Short mmCIF file of C-alpha atoms and ligand atoms in Angstrom, two decimals:
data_model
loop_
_atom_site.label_atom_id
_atom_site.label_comp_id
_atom_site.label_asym_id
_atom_site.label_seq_id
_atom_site.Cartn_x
_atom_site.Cartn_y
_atom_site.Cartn_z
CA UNK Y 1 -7.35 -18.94 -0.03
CA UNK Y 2 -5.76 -16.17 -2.36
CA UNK Y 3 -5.09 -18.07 -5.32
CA UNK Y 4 -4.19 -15.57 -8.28
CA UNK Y 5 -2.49 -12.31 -8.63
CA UNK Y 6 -6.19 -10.77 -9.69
CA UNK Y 7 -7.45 -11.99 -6.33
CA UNK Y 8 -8.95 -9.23 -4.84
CA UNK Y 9 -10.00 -7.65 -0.87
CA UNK Y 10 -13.58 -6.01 -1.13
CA UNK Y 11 -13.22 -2.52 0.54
CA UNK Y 12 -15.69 -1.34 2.85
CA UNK Y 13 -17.45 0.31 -0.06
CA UNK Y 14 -17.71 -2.41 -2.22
CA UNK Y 15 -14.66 -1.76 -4.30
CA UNK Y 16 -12.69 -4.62 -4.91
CA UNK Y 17 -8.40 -4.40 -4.28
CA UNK Y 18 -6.14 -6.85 -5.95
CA UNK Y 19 -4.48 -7.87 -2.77
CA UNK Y 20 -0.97 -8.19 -4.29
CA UNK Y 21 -0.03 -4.76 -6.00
CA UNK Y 22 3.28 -3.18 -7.58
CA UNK Y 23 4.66 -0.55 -5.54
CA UNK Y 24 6.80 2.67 -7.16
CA UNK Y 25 8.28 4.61 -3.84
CA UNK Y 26 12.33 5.25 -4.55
CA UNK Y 27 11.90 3.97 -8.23
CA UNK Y 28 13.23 6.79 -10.02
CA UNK Y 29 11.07 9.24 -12.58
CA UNK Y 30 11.27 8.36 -16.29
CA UNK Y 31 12.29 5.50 -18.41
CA UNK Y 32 12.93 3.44 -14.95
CA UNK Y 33 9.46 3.44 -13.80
CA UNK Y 34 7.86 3.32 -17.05
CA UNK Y 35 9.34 0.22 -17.46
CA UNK Y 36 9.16 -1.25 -14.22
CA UNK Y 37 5.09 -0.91 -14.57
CA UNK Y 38 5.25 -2.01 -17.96
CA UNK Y 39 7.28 -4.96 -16.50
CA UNK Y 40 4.40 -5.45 -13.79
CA UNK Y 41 1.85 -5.24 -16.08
CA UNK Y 42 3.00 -7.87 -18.17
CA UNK Y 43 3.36 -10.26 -15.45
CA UNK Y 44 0.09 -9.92 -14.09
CA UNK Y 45 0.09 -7.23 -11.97
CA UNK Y 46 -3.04 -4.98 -12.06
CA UNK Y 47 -2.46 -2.92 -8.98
CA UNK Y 48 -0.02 0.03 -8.61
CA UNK Y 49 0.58 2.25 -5.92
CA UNK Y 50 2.31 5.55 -6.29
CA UNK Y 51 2.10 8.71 -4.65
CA UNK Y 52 2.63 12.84 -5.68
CA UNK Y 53 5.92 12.90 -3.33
CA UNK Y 54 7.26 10.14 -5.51
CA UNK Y 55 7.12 11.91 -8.62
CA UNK Y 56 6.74 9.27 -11.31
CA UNK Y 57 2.90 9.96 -11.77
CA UNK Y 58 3.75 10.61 -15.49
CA UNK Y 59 5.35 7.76 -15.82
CA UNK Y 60 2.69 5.34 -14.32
CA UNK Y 61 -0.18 6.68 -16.58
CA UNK Y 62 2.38 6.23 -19.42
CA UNK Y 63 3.15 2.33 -18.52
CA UNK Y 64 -0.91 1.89 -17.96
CA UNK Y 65 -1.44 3.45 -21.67
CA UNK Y 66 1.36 1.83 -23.39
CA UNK Y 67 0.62 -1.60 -21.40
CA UNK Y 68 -2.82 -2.09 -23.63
CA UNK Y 69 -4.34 -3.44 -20.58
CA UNK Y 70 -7.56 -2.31 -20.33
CA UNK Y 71 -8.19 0.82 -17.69
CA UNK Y 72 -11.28 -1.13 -15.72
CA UNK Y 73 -8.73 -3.67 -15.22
CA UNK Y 74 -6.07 -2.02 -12.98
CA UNK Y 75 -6.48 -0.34 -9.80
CA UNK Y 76 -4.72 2.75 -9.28
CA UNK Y 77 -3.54 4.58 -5.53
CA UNK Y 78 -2.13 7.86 -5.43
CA UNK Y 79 -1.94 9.78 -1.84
CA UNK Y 80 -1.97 13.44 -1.41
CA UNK Y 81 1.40 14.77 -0.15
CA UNK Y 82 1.86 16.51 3.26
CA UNK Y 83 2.47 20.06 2.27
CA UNK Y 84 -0.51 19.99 -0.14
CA UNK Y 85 -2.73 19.01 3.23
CA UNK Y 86 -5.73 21.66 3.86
CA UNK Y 87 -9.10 21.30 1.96
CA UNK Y 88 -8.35 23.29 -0.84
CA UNK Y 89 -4.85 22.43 -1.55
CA UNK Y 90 -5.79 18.86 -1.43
CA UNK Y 91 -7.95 19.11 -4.02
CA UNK Y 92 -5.86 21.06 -6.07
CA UNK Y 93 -3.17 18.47 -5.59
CA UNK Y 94 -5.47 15.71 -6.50
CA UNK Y 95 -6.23 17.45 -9.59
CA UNK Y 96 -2.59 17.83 -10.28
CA UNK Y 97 -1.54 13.93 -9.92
CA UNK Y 98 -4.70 13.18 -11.70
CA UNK Y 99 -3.57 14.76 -14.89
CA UNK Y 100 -0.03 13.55 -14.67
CA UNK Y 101 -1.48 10.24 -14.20
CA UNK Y 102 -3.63 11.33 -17.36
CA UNK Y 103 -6.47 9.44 -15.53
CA UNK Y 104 -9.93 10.19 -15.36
CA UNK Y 105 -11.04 8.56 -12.29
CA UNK Y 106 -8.47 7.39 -9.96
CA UNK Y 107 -9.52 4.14 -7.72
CA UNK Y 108 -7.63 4.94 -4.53
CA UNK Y 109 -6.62 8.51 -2.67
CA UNK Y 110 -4.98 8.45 0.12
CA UNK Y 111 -4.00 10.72 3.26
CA UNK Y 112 -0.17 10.11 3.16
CA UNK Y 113 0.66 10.99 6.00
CA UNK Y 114 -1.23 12.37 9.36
CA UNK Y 115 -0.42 15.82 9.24
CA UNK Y 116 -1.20 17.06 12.45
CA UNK Y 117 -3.93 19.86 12.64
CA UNK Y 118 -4.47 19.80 9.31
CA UNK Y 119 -5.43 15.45 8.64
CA UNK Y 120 -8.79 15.88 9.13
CA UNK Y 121 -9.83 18.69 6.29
CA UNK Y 122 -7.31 16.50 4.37
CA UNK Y 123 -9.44 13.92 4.50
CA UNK Y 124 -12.61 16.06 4.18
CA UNK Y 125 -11.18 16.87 0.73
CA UNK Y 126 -11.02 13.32 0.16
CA UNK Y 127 -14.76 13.36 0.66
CA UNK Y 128 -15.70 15.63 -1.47
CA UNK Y 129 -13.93 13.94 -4.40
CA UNK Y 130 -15.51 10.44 -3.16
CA UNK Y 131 -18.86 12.17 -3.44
CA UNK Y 132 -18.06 13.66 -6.65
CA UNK Y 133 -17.20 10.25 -8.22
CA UNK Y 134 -13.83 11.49 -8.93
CA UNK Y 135 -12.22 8.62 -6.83
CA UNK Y 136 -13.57 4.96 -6.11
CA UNK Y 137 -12.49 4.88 -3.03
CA UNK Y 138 -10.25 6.75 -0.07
CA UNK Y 139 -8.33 5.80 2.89
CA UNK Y 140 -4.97 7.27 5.44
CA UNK Y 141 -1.93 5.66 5.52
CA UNK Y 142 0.45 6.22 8.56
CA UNK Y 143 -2.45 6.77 10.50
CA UNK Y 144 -2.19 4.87 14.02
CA UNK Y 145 -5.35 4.02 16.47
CA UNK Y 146 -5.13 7.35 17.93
CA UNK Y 147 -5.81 8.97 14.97
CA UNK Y 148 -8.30 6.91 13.38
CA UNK Y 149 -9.94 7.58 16.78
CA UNK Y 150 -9.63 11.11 16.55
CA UNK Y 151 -10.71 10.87 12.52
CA UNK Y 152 -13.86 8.77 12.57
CA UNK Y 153 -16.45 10.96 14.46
CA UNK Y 154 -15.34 13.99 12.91
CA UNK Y 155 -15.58 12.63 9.11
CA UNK Y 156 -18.92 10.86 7.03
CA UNK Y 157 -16.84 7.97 5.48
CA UNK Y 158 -15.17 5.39 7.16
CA UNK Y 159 -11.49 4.93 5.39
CA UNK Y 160 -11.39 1.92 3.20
CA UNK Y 161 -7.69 1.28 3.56
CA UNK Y 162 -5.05 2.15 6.25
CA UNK Y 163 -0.94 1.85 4.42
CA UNK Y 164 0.90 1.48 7.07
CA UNK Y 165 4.79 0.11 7.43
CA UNK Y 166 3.87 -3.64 8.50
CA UNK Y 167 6.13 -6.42 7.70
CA UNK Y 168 7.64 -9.65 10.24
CA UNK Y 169 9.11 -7.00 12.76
CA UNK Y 170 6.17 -4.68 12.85
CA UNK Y 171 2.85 -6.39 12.87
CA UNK Y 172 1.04 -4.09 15.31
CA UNK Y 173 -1.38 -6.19 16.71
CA UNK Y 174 -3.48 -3.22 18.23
CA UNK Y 175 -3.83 -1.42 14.61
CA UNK Y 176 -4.88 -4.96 13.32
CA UNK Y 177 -7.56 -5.35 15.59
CA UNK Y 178 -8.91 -1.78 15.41
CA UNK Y 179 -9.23 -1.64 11.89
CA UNK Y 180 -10.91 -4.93 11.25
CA UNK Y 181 -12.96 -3.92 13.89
CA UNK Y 182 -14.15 -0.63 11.56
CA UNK Y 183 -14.02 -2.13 8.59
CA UNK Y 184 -11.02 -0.56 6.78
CA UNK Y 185 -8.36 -3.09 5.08
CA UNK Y 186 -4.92 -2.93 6.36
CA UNK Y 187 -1.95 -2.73 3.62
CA UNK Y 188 1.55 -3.09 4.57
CA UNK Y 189 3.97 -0.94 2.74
CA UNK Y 190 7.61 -1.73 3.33
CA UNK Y 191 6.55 -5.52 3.21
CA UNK Y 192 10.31 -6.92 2.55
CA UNK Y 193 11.70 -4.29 4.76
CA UNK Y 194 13.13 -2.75 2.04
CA UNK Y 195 15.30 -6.35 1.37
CA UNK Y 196 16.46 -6.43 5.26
CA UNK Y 197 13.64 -8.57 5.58
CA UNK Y 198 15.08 -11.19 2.83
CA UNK Y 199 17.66 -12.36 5.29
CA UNK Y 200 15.46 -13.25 8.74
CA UNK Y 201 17.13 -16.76 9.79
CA UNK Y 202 13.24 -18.44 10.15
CA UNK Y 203 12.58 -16.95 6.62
CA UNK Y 204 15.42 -18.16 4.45
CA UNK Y 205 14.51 -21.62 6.07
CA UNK Y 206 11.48 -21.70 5.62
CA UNK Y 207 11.92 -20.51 1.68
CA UNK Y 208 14.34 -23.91 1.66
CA UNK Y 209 11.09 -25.31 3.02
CA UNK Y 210 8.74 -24.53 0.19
CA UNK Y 211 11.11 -24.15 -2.44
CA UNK Y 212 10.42 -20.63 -2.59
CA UNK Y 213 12.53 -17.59 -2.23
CA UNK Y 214 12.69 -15.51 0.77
CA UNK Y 215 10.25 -12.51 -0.78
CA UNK Y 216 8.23 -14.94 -1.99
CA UNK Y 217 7.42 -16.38 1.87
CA UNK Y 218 6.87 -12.81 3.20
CA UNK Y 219 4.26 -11.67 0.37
CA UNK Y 220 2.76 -15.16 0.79
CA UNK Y 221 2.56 -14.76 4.67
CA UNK Y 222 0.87 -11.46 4.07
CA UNK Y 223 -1.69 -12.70 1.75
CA UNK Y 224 -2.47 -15.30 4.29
CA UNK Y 225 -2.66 -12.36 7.13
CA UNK Y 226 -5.41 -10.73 4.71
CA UNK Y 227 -3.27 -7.87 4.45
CA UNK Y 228 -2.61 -6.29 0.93
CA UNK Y 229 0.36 -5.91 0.26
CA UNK Y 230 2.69 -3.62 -2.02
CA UNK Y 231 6.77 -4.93 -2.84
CA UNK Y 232 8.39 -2.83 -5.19
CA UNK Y 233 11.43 -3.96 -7.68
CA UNK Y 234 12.79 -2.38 -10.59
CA UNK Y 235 14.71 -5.77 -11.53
CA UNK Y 236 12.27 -8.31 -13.68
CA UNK Y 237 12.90 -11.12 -12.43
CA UNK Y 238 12.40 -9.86 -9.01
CA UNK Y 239 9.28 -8.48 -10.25
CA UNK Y 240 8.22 -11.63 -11.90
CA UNK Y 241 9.26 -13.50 -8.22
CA UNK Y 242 8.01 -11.31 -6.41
CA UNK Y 243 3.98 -12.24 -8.40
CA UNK Y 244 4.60 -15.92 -7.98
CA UNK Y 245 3.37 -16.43 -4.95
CA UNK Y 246 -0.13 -17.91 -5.38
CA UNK Y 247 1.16 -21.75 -5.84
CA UNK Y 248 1.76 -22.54 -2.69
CA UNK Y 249 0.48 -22.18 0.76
CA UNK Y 250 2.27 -21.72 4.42
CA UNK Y 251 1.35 -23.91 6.98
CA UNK Y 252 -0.65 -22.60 9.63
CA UNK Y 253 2.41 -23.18 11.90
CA UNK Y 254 4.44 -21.45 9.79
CA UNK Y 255 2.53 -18.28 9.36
CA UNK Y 256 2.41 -18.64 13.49
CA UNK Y 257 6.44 -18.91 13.47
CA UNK Y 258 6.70 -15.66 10.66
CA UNK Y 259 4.28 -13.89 13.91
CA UNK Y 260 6.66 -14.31 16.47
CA UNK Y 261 9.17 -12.60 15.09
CA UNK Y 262 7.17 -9.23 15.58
CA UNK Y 263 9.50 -7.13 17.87
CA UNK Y 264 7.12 -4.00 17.26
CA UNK Y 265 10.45 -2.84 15.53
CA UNK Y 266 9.93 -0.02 13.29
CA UNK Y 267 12.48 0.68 10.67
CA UNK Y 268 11.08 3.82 8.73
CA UNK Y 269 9.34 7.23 9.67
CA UNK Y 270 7.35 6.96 12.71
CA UNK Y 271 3.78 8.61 12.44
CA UNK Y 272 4.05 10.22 15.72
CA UNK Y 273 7.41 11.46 14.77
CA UNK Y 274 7.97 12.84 11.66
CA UNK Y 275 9.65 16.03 10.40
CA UNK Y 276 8.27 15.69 6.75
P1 NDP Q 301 9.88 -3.05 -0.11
O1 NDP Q 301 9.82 -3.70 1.22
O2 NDP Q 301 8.89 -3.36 -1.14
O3 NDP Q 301 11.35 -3.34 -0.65
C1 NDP Q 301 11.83 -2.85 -1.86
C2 NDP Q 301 13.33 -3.22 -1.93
O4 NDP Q 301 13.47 -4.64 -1.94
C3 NDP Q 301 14.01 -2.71 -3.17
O5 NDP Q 301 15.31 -2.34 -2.78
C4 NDP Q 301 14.05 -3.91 -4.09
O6 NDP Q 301 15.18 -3.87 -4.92
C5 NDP Q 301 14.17 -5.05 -3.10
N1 NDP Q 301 13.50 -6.27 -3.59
C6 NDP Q 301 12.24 -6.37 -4.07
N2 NDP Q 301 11.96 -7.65 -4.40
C7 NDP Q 301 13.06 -8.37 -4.13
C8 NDP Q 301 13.38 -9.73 -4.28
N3 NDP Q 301 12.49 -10.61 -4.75
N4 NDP Q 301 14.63 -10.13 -3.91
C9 NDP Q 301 15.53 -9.24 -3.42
N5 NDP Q 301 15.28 -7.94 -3.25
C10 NDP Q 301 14.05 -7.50 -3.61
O7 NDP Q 301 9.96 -1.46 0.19
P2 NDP Q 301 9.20 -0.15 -0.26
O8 NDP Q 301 9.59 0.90 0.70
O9 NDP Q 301 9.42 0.14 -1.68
O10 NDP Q 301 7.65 -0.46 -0.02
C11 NDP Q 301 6.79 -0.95 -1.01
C12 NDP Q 301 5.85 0.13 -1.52
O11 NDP Q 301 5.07 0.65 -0.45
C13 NDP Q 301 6.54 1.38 -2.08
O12 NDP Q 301 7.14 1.19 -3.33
C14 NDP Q 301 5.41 2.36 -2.05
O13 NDP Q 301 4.54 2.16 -3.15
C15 NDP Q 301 4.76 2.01 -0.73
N6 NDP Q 301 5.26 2.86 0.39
C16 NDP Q 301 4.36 3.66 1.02
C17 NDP Q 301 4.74 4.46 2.06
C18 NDP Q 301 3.74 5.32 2.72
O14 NDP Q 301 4.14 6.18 3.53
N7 NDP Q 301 2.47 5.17 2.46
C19 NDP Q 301 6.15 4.53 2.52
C20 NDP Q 301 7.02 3.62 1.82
C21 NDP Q 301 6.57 2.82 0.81
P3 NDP Q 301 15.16 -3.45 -6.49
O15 NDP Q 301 14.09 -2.42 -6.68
O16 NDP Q 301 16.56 -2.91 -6.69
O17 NDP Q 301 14.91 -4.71 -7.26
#
């Protein structure tokens, strides 16, 4: 059982992944995010996900510096932004977000999105910096069975993490499978559907249930999927509810009732699909 906020997944490397992490997509540059990490920090979080396209690198690697908390003790993504795909612009982006993160090693780098013809070098790039100790760890994100099938013979290191939108509509049973079967984690990005998922008859009753808050029964039903997972708030007490998920457990039938609402329903960019 996940039972505290510095409860961690072990990656196929060896790397260990707070399962519950702070995520920054649409929280906007400057004092906003710096605060909202600072925020996350404080309450526990030591997991952050951002991302080049998102543009509050800066401000991330500010929060971690001003937070006092020590750099061994939070794990930081970033993920390499389509137009900078190729082998050579990746790693020139990856230098790039690595000194606007003002980090000298970052723990996660990930393929943002599966640029076609150009996904694989991406990820040879990702390689290299592996190899060169420059990251702890790399994975894809968007990346469906088709092209983790087309990825894996052509590439030396087996992704540690596929990000993927996954939440109560979209659980993608076949991706769930595959992956485990390889060895990489799955993390679900989206988790709360972006607060549509706050409003799901089965999960406000169920919240009434435990006493707990509708967010709070959709992180805790990922945890219990093994999935880790990334909300994002810029309001602190949402941020604070949001981490207080690790004093209570769902039933076993409940977690089965949050998996039949899967209606393979996918509310954001679709990876086969995408003009971006
Ligand atoms: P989430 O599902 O995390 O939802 C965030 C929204 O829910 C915000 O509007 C937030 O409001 C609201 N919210 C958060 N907590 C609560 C709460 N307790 N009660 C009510 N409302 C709440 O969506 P995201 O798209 O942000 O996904 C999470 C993270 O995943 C991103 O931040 C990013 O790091 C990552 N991501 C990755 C993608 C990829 O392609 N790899 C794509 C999209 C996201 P408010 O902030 O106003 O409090």
């Amino acid at each position: 059982m996940i039972k505290s906020i510095t409860d961690c997944a072990i990656l196929n490397n060896g790397v260990k992944i707070p399962w519950l992490g702070f995520g920054v997509f649409q929280t906007p540059p400057g004092d906003v995010t710096e605060r909202s990490v600072c925020v996350a920090l404080e309450t526990g979080y030591r997991h952050i996900d951002t991302a080049k396209i998102y543009e509050n690198e800066s401000d991330v690697g500010k929060a971690i510096k001003a937070s006092g908390v020590l750099r061994n003790e939070i794990f930081v993504t970033t993920k390499v932004w389509n137009s900078d795909q190729g082998y050579e612009s990746t790693l020139k982006a990856f230098d790039l977000s690595r000194k606007l993160l003002d980090l000298d090693v970052i723990d996660l780098y990930l393929v943002h999105w599966p640029v076609v013809g150009k996904y694989v070098e991406t990820y040879k790039a990702c390689e290299q910096l592996y190899k060169e100790g420059k990251v702890r760890a790399i994975g894809v994100s968007n990346f469906m069975v088709h092209h983790l099938e087309y990825l894996l013979p052509r590439v030396d290191v087996v992704p540690t993490i596929n990000q993927v939108e996954w939440h109560p509509w979209l659980q993608l049973p076949k991706l769930v499978r595959y992956c485990r079967k390889q060895g990489i984690q799955l993390q679900a990005w989206a988790p709360l559907i972006e607060g549509q998922g706050l409003t799901i008859p089965t999960i406000v009753e169920m919240g009434k249930k435990y006493g707990k808050s509708p967010a709070q029964v959709i992180i805790r039903w990922d945890l219990q999927r093994k999935v880790v997972t990334i909300p994002k708030s810029v309001t602190p007490a949402r941020i604070k509810e949001n981490a207080e998920v690790f004093d209570f457990e769902l039933a076993p039938e409940d977690v089965a009732a949050i998996n039949t609402l899967d209606e393979n329903k996918r509310m954001f960019a679709d990876p086969d699909y995408f003009d971006f």
